[in-house]
Amino acid sequence: DAGTAGCRARMQQIQKSYETVIKRGEGVLGRVMGGDGSLYAVRASMFRRVPSDVPDDFVAVLRVLKSGMKVAYEAVALAQEKMPDHDPEGLARRRRTVARGTKGLWRERELLNPFRFPLCAFLLFSHKILRWLGGGLMIGLFLANLALATHPLFVGILVLQLCCYFFACLRFFVKGLGAGGVLAIIPYFVLSNLGATLGVMDVVSQRDWTLWQTQR
């Protein structure tokens, strides 16, 4: 419905704005950790064929950084992208993106060596790896909260966590629930991290994401 569509658009805008702030900062350092698939450019002399099972806009940029060249962020470059209607929470897309991105980073894992590429290693860990592991960290925090639930403060935090997760599950099955308010951030955050966790599990289980049903 209109409320759900509007909420989805706002969440996408928040995510884009957050990502833009990060990439602007990385651009100042000349170390942007990945391009935008809809609009990015690599010098012809620097480009090498990218395998089909990894994201080209990520791996091609990592290869530029590995060669010692800089990657800049161009704020005035604009692109429009239509999000799929049948994956309103972006769960499937997030899962696929993280699975392919994790595999791509593994192929270019030399950049994670802090002795050879200290700045790139730090940025990749803080910008990519920690985000991809967000779901696992949330599970760890929940289990720690359970262990500490003998104290009233942690009981309250545990109840709050359970309410958030329950609302996220309910929102996933009941479309439009809380779509127009700030509560929409909760399911977006939870399901985004769920998608990332599923993507990491896909890599561990060796699921092939070379081909998939397009969502456009």
PDB file of C-alpha atoms in Angstrom:
ATOM      1  CA  ASP A   1       0.000   0.000   0.000  1.00  0.00           C
ATOM      2  CA  ALA A   2       0.942   3.679  -0.100  1.00  0.00           C
ATOM      3  CA  GLY A   3       2.085   3.720   3.537  1.00  0.00           C
ATOM      4  CA  THR A   4       4.385   0.748   3.080  1.00  0.00           C
ATOM      5  CA  ALA A   5       5.838   2.172  -0.129  1.00  0.00           C
ATOM      6  CA  GLY A   6       6.476   5.519   1.536  1.00  0.00           C
ATOM      7  CA  CYS A   7       8.131   3.869   4.527  1.00  0.00           C
ATOM      8  CA  ARG A   8      10.330   1.760   2.268  1.00  0.00           C
ATOM      9  CA  ALA A   9      11.394   4.847   0.347  1.00  0.00           C
ATOM     10  CA  ARG A  10      12.308   6.657   3.578  1.00  0.00           C
ATOM     11  CA  MET A  11      14.322   3.700   4.870  1.00  0.00           C
ATOM     12  CA  GLN A  12      16.176   3.461   1.573  1.00  0.00           C
ATOM     13  CA  GLN A  13      16.919   7.174   1.708  1.00  0.00           C
ATOM     14  CA  ILE A  14      18.271   6.877   5.260  1.00  0.00           C
ATOM     15  CA  GLN A  15      20.505   3.998   4.214  1.00  0.00           C
ATOM     16  CA  LYS A  16      21.727   5.876   1.150  1.00  0.00           C
ATOM     17  CA  SER A  17      22.475   8.985   3.203  1.00  0.00           C
ATOM     18  CA  TYR A  18      24.370   6.954   5.804  1.00  0.00           C
ATOM     19  CA  GLU A  19      26.384   5.181   3.119  1.00  0.00           C
ATOM     20  CA  THR A  20      27.091   8.491   1.402  1.00  0.00           C
ATOM     21  CA  VAL A  21      28.556   9.983   4.590  1.00  0.00           C
ATOM     22  CA  ILE A  22      30.865   6.967   4.948  1.00  0.00           C
ATOM     23  CA  LYS A  23      31.974   7.072   1.325  1.00  0.00           C
ATOM     24  CA  ARG A  24      32.586  10.816   1.451  1.00  0.00           C
ATOM     25  CA  GLY A  25      34.935  10.240   4.377  1.00  0.00           C
ATOM     26  CA  GLU A  26      36.673   7.392   2.598  1.00  0.00           C
ATOM     27  CA  GLY A  27      36.934   9.551  -0.500  1.00  0.00           C
ATOM     28  CA  VAL A  28      38.879  12.174   1.433  1.00  0.00           C
ATOM     29  CA  LEU A  29      41.408   9.430   2.153  1.00  0.00           C
ATOM     30  CA  GLY A  30      41.309   8.171  -1.430  1.00  0.00           C
ATOM     31  CA  ARG A  31      40.161   4.779  -0.167  1.00  0.00           C
ATOM     32  CA  VAL A  32      36.505   4.279  -1.114  1.00  0.00           C
ATOM     33  CA  MET A  33      35.662   0.661  -0.258  1.00  0.00           C
ATOM     34  CA  GLY A  34      33.585  -0.257  -3.289  1.00  0.00           C
ATOM     35  CA  GLY A  35      31.679   1.472  -6.051  1.00  0.00           C
ATOM     36  CA  ASP A  36      27.976   1.831  -6.747  1.00  0.00           C
ATOM     37  CA  GLY A  37      26.881  -0.804  -9.237  1.00  0.00           C
ATOM     38  CA  SER A  38      24.670   1.674 -11.079  1.00  0.00           C
ATOM     39  CA  LEU A  39      27.413   4.272 -11.545  1.00  0.00           C
ATOM     40  CA  TYR A  40      31.150   3.794 -11.122  1.00  0.00           C
ATOM     41  CA  ALA A  41      34.214   4.008 -13.323  1.00  0.00           C
ATOM     42  CA  VAL A  42      37.646   2.375 -13.423  1.00  0.00           C
ATOM     43  CA  ARG A  43      40.503   3.337 -15.711  1.00  0.00           C
ATOM     44  CA  ALA A  44      40.670   0.949 -18.637  1.00  0.00           C
ATOM     45  CA  SER A  45      44.342   0.261 -17.918  1.00  0.00           C
ATOM     46  CA  MET A  46      43.446  -0.788 -14.358  1.00  0.00           C
ATOM     47  CA  PHE A  47      40.475  -3.006 -15.118  1.00  0.00           C
ATOM     48  CA  ARG A  48      40.753  -6.787 -15.169  1.00  0.00           C
ATOM     49  CA  ARG A  49      37.940  -9.235 -15.800  1.00  0.00           C
ATOM     50  CA  VAL A  50      35.956  -9.907 -12.615  1.00  0.00           C
ATOM     51  CA  PRO A  51      34.583 -13.434 -11.963  1.00  0.00           C
ATOM     52  CA  SER A  52      30.807 -13.730 -12.272  1.00  0.00           C
ATOM     53  CA  ASP A  53      30.328 -15.054  -8.723  1.00  0.00           C
ATOM     54  CA  VAL A  54      31.495 -11.822  -7.039  1.00  0.00           C
ATOM     55  CA  PRO A  55      30.253  -8.190  -7.304  1.00  0.00           C
ATOM     56  CA  ASP A  56      32.250  -6.361  -9.973  1.00  0.00           C
ATOM     57  CA  ASP A  57      31.666  -2.909  -8.436  1.00  0.00           C
ATOM     58  CA  PHE A  58      33.340  -4.130  -5.237  1.00  0.00           C
ATOM     59  CA  VAL A  59      36.134  -6.368  -6.506  1.00  0.00           C
ATOM     60  CA  ALA A  60      37.192  -4.058  -9.356  1.00  0.00           C
ATOM     61  CA  VAL A  61      37.611  -1.214  -6.861  1.00  0.00           C
ATOM     62  CA  LEU A  62      39.515  -3.393  -4.387  1.00  0.00           C
ATOM     63  CA  ARG A  63      41.937  -4.331  -7.165  1.00  0.00           C
ATOM     64  CA  VAL A  64      42.589  -0.646  -7.857  1.00  0.00           C
ATOM     65  CA  LEU A  65      43.360  -0.087  -4.178  1.00  0.00           C
ATOM     66  CA  LYS A  66      45.602  -3.157  -4.095  1.00  0.00           C
ATOM     67  CA  SER A  67      47.634  -1.731  -6.973  1.00  0.00           C
ATOM     68  CA  GLY A  68      48.391   1.341  -4.873  1.00  0.00           C
ATOM     69  CA  MET A  69      46.098   3.735  -6.739  1.00  0.00           C
ATOM     70  CA  LYS A  70      43.481   5.889  -5.043  1.00  0.00           C
ATOM     71  CA  VAL A  71      39.697   5.605  -5.363  1.00  0.00           C
ATOM     72  CA  ALA A  72      37.745   8.867  -5.193  1.00  0.00           C
ATOM     73  CA  TYR A  73      34.106   9.598  -4.384  1.00  0.00           C
ATOM     74  CA  GLU A  74      32.319  11.954  -6.790  1.00  0.00           C
ATOM     75  CA  ALA A  75      29.415  13.602  -4.971  1.00  0.00           C
ATOM     76  CA  VAL A  76      27.876  15.233  -8.062  1.00  0.00           C
ATOM     77  CA  ALA A  77      27.459  11.946  -9.952  1.00  0.00           C
ATOM     78  CA  LEU A  78      23.800  10.906  -9.773  1.00  0.00           C
ATOM     79  CA  ALA A  79      21.946   7.677 -10.543  1.00  0.00           C
ATOM     80  CA  GLN A  80      18.389   6.444  -9.975  1.00  0.00           C
ATOM     81  CA  GLU A  81      17.444   2.919  -8.995  1.00  0.00           C
ATOM     82  CA  LYS A  82      14.006   1.327  -8.674  1.00  0.00           C
ATOM     83  CA  MET A  83      13.694  -1.103  -5.789  1.00  0.00           C
ATOM     84  CA  PRO A  84      11.703  -4.354  -6.233  1.00  0.00           C
ATOM     85  CA  ASP A  85       8.134  -4.418  -4.941  1.00  0.00           C
ATOM     86  CA  HIS A  86       8.083  -8.128  -4.105  1.00  0.00           C
ATOM     87  CA  ASP A  87      11.000  -7.911  -1.659  1.00  0.00           C
ATOM     88  CA  PRO A  88       9.854  -4.879   0.359  1.00  0.00           C
ATOM     89  CA  GLU A  89      12.243  -5.411   3.265  1.00  0.00           C
ATOM     90  CA  GLY A  90      15.241  -6.030   0.983  1.00  0.00           C
ATOM     91  CA  LEU A  91      15.931  -9.330   2.751  1.00  0.00           C
ATOM     92  CA  ALA A  92      16.730 -11.401  -0.347  1.00  0.00           C
ATOM     93  CA  ARG A  93      18.796  -8.631  -1.876  1.00  0.00           C
ATOM     94  CA  ARG A  94      20.762  -8.076   1.321  1.00  0.00           C
ATOM     95  CA  ARG A  95      21.442 -11.796   1.604  1.00  0.00           C
ATOM     96  CA  ARG A  96      22.732 -12.038  -1.949  1.00  0.00           C
ATOM     97  CA  THR A  97      24.804  -8.853  -1.694  1.00  0.00           C
ATOM     98  CA  VAL A  98      26.575  -9.940   1.488  1.00  0.00           C
ATOM     99  CA  ALA A  99      27.192 -13.483   0.200  1.00  0.00           C
ATOM    100  CA  ARG A 100      28.769 -12.241  -3.020  1.00  0.00           C
ATOM    101  CA  GLY A 101      30.624  -9.428  -1.242  1.00  0.00           C
ATOM    102  CA  THR A 102      32.117 -11.794   1.327  1.00  0.00           C
ATOM    103  CA  LYS A 103      33.326 -14.084  -1.427  1.00  0.00           C
ATOM    104  CA  GLY A 104      34.754 -11.104  -3.315  1.00  0.00           C
ATOM    105  CA  LEU A 105      36.631  -9.844  -0.272  1.00  0.00           C
ATOM    106  CA  TRP A 106      38.075 -13.310   0.293  1.00  0.00           C
ATOM    107  CA  ARG A 107      39.459 -13.279  -3.249  1.00  0.00           C
ATOM    108  CA  GLU A 108      41.180  -9.946  -2.544  1.00  0.00           C
ATOM    109  CA  ARG A 109      42.030 -10.741   1.080  1.00  0.00           C
ATOM    110  CA  GLU A 110      45.556  -9.341   0.765  1.00  0.00           C
ATOM    111  CA  LEU A 111      43.977  -5.968   1.516  1.00  0.00           C
ATOM    112  CA  LEU A 112      43.139  -7.218   5.012  1.00  0.00           C
ATOM    113  CA  ASN A 113      46.845  -7.443   5.841  1.00  0.00           C
ATOM    114  CA  PRO A 114      47.379  -4.497   8.254  1.00  0.00           C
ATOM    115  CA  PHE A 115      51.136  -4.538   7.660  1.00  0.00           C
ATOM    116  CA  ARG A 116      50.869  -4.050   3.880  1.00  0.00           C
ATOM    117  CA  PHE A 117      47.616  -2.082   3.685  1.00  0.00           C
ATOM    118  CA  PRO A 118      46.949  -0.638   7.167  1.00  0.00           C
ATOM    119  CA  LEU A 119      44.346   1.938   6.097  1.00  0.00           C
ATOM    120  CA  CYS A 120      42.472  -0.363   3.716  1.00  0.00           C
ATOM    121  CA  ALA A 121      42.470  -3.165   6.284  1.00  0.00           C
ATOM    122  CA  PHE A 122      40.963  -0.867   8.907  1.00  0.00           C
ATOM    123  CA  LEU A 123      38.322   0.534   6.554  1.00  0.00           C
ATOM    124  CA  LEU A 124      37.325  -2.882   5.239  1.00  0.00           C
ATOM    125  CA  PHE A 125      36.975  -4.230   8.759  1.00  0.00           C
ATOM    126  CA  SER A 126      34.972  -1.267  10.065  1.00  0.00           C
ATOM    127  CA  HIS A 127      32.870  -0.583   6.964  1.00  0.00           C
ATOM    128  CA  LYS A 128      32.251  -4.084   5.616  1.00  0.00           C
ATOM    129  CA  ILE A 129      33.152  -6.937   7.946  1.00  0.00           C
ATOM    130  CA  LEU A 130      31.601  -5.529  11.131  1.00  0.00           C
ATOM    131  CA  ARG A 131      28.411  -4.736   9.223  1.00  0.00           C
ATOM    132  CA  TRP A 132      28.227  -8.218   7.723  1.00  0.00           C
ATOM    133  CA  LEU A 133      28.725  -9.750  11.185  1.00  0.00           C
ATOM    134  CA  GLY A 134      26.078  -7.528  12.764  1.00  0.00           C
ATOM    135  CA  GLY A 135      23.535 -10.330  13.064  1.00  0.00           C
ATOM    136  CA  GLY A 136      26.006 -12.585  14.851  1.00  0.00           C
ATOM    137  CA  LEU A 137      26.904  -9.764  17.237  1.00  0.00           C
ATOM    138  CA  MET A 138      23.205  -9.212  17.953  1.00  0.00           C
ATOM    139  CA  ILE A 139      22.808 -12.906  18.809  1.00  0.00           C
ATOM    140  CA  GLY A 140      25.814 -12.679  21.116  1.00  0.00           C
ATOM    141  CA  LEU A 141      24.387  -9.616  22.852  1.00  0.00           C
ATOM    142  CA  PHE A 142      21.039 -11.360  23.285  1.00  0.00           C
ATOM    143  CA  LEU A 143      22.662 -14.430  24.850  1.00  0.00           C
ATOM    144  CA  ALA A 144      24.757 -12.208  27.137  1.00  0.00           C
ATOM    145  CA  ASN A 145      21.584 -10.374  28.108  1.00  0.00           C
ATOM    146  CA  LEU A 146      19.939 -13.700  29.002  1.00  0.00           C
ATOM    147  CA  ALA A 147      22.883 -14.569  31.249  1.00  0.00           C
ATOM    148  CA  LEU A 148      22.633 -11.198  33.017  1.00  0.00           C
ATOM    149  CA  ALA A 149      18.844 -11.235  33.374  1.00  0.00           C
ATOM    150  CA  THR A 150      19.037 -11.755  37.135  1.00  0.00           C
ATOM    151  CA  HIS A 151      19.430  -7.984  37.498  1.00  0.00           C
ATOM    152  CA  PRO A 152      16.294  -5.802  37.010  1.00  0.00           C
ATOM    153  CA  LEU A 153      18.114  -3.487  34.584  1.00  0.00           C
ATOM    154  CA  PHE A 154      19.030  -6.337  32.261  1.00  0.00           C
ATOM    155  CA  VAL A 155      15.544  -7.822  32.574  1.00  0.00           C
ATOM    156  CA  GLY A 156      14.206  -4.554  31.197  1.00  0.00           C
ATOM    157  CA  ILE A 157      16.722  -4.552  28.360  1.00  0.00           C
ATOM    158  CA  LEU A 158      15.838  -8.183  27.570  1.00  0.00           C
ATOM    159  CA  VAL A 159      12.131  -7.352  27.413  1.00  0.00           C
ATOM    160  CA  LEU A 160      12.908  -4.426  25.120  1.00  0.00           C
ATOM    161  CA  GLN A 161      14.936  -6.675  22.809  1.00  0.00           C
ATOM    162  CA  LEU A 162      12.168  -9.273  22.683  1.00  0.00           C
ATOM    163  CA  CYS A 163       9.605  -6.597  21.849  1.00  0.00           C
ATOM    164  CA  CYS A 164      11.763  -5.293  19.003  1.00  0.00           C
ATOM    165  CA  TYR A 165      12.300  -8.756  17.537  1.00  0.00           C
ATOM    166  CA  PHE A 166       8.620  -9.612  17.901  1.00  0.00           C
ATOM    167  CA  PHE A 167       7.621  -6.399  16.143  1.00  0.00           C
ATOM    168  CA  ALA A 168      10.121  -7.085  13.343  1.00  0.00           C
ATOM    169  CA  CYS A 169       8.643 -10.573  12.814  1.00  0.00           C
ATOM    170  CA  LEU A 170       5.114  -9.210  12.918  1.00  0.00           C
ATOM    171  CA  ARG A 171       5.976  -6.447  10.459  1.00  0.00           C
ATOM    172  CA  PHE A 172       7.447  -9.016   8.077  1.00  0.00           C
ATOM    173  CA  PHE A 173       4.183 -10.962   7.931  1.00  0.00           C
ATOM    174  CA  VAL A 174       1.713  -8.083   8.355  1.00  0.00           C
ATOM    175  CA  LYS A 175       2.484  -5.607   5.596  1.00  0.00           C
ATOM    176  CA  GLY A 176       1.884  -1.976   6.431  1.00  0.00           C
ATOM    177  CA  LEU A 177       2.136  -2.418  10.215  1.00  0.00           C
ATOM    178  CA  GLY A 178       3.843   0.675  11.611  1.00  0.00           C
ATOM    179  CA  ALA A 179       4.832   1.711   8.103  1.00  0.00           C
ATOM    180  CA  GLY A 180       4.250   5.392   8.651  1.00  0.00           C
ATOM    181  CA  GLY A 181       6.159   5.921  11.893  1.00  0.00           C
ATOM    182  CA  VAL A 182       9.596   5.792  13.423  1.00  0.00           C
ATOM    183  CA  LEU A 183       8.908   2.187  14.494  1.00  0.00           C
ATOM    184  CA  ALA A 184       9.577   1.178  10.883  1.00  0.00           C
ATOM    185  CA  ILE A 185      13.303   1.493  11.633  1.00  0.00           C
ATOM    186  CA  ILE A 186      13.111  -1.566  13.923  1.00  0.00           C
ATOM    187  CA  PRO A 187      12.102  -4.207  11.337  1.00  0.00           C
ATOM    188  CA  TYR A 188      14.354  -2.596   8.749  1.00  0.00           C
ATOM    189  CA  PHE A 189      17.363  -2.875  11.078  1.00  0.00           C
ATOM    190  CA  VAL A 190      16.555  -6.411  12.270  1.00  0.00           C
ATOM    191  CA  LEU A 191      15.775  -7.837   8.829  1.00  0.00           C
ATOM    192  CA  SER A 192      18.800  -6.138   7.269  1.00  0.00           C
ATOM    193  CA  ASN A 193      21.071  -7.863   9.776  1.00  0.00           C
ATOM    194  CA  LEU A 194      19.175 -11.123   9.294  1.00  0.00           C
ATOM    195  CA  GLY A 195      19.832 -10.900   5.562  1.00  0.00           C
ATOM    196  CA  ALA A 196      23.527 -10.263   6.203  1.00  0.00           C
ATOM    197  CA  THR A 197      23.741 -13.269   8.537  1.00  0.00           C
ATOM    198  CA  LEU A 198      22.048 -15.513   5.981  1.00  0.00           C
ATOM    199  CA  GLY A 199      24.497 -14.239   3.363  1.00  0.00           C
ATOM    200  CA  VAL A 200      27.506 -15.178   5.513  1.00  0.00           C
ATOM    201  CA  MET A 201      25.941 -18.605   6.130  1.00  0.00           C
ATOM    202  CA  ASP A 202      25.516 -19.016   2.370  1.00  0.00           C
ATOM    203  CA  VAL A 203      29.257 -18.503   1.924  1.00  0.00           C
ATOM    204  CA  VAL A 204      30.040 -21.058   4.642  1.00  0.00           C
ATOM    205  CA  SER A 205      27.629 -23.569   3.066  1.00  0.00           C
ATOM    206  CA  GLN A 206      29.058 -22.746  -0.398  1.00  0.00           C
ATOM    207  CA  ARG A 207      25.746 -21.676  -1.892  1.00  0.00           C
ATOM    208  CA  ASP A 208      26.249 -20.428  -5.444  1.00  0.00           C
ATOM    209  CA  TRP A 209      24.903 -16.912  -6.083  1.00  0.00           C
ATOM    210  CA  THR A 210      26.388 -16.620  -9.575  1.00  0.00           C
ATOM    211  CA  LEU A 211      22.876 -16.734 -11.020  1.00  0.00           C
ATOM    212  CA  TRP A 212      19.677 -15.567  -9.351  1.00  0.00           C
ATOM    213  CA  GLN A 213      16.166 -14.523 -10.247  1.00  0.00           C
ATOM    214  CA  THR A 214      16.292 -10.822 -11.032  1.00  0.00           C
ATOM    215  CA  GLN A 215      14.274  -8.580  -8.724  1.00  0.00           C
ATOM    216  CA  ARG A 216      14.059  -5.564 -11.010  1.00  0.00           C
TER     217      ARG A 216
END
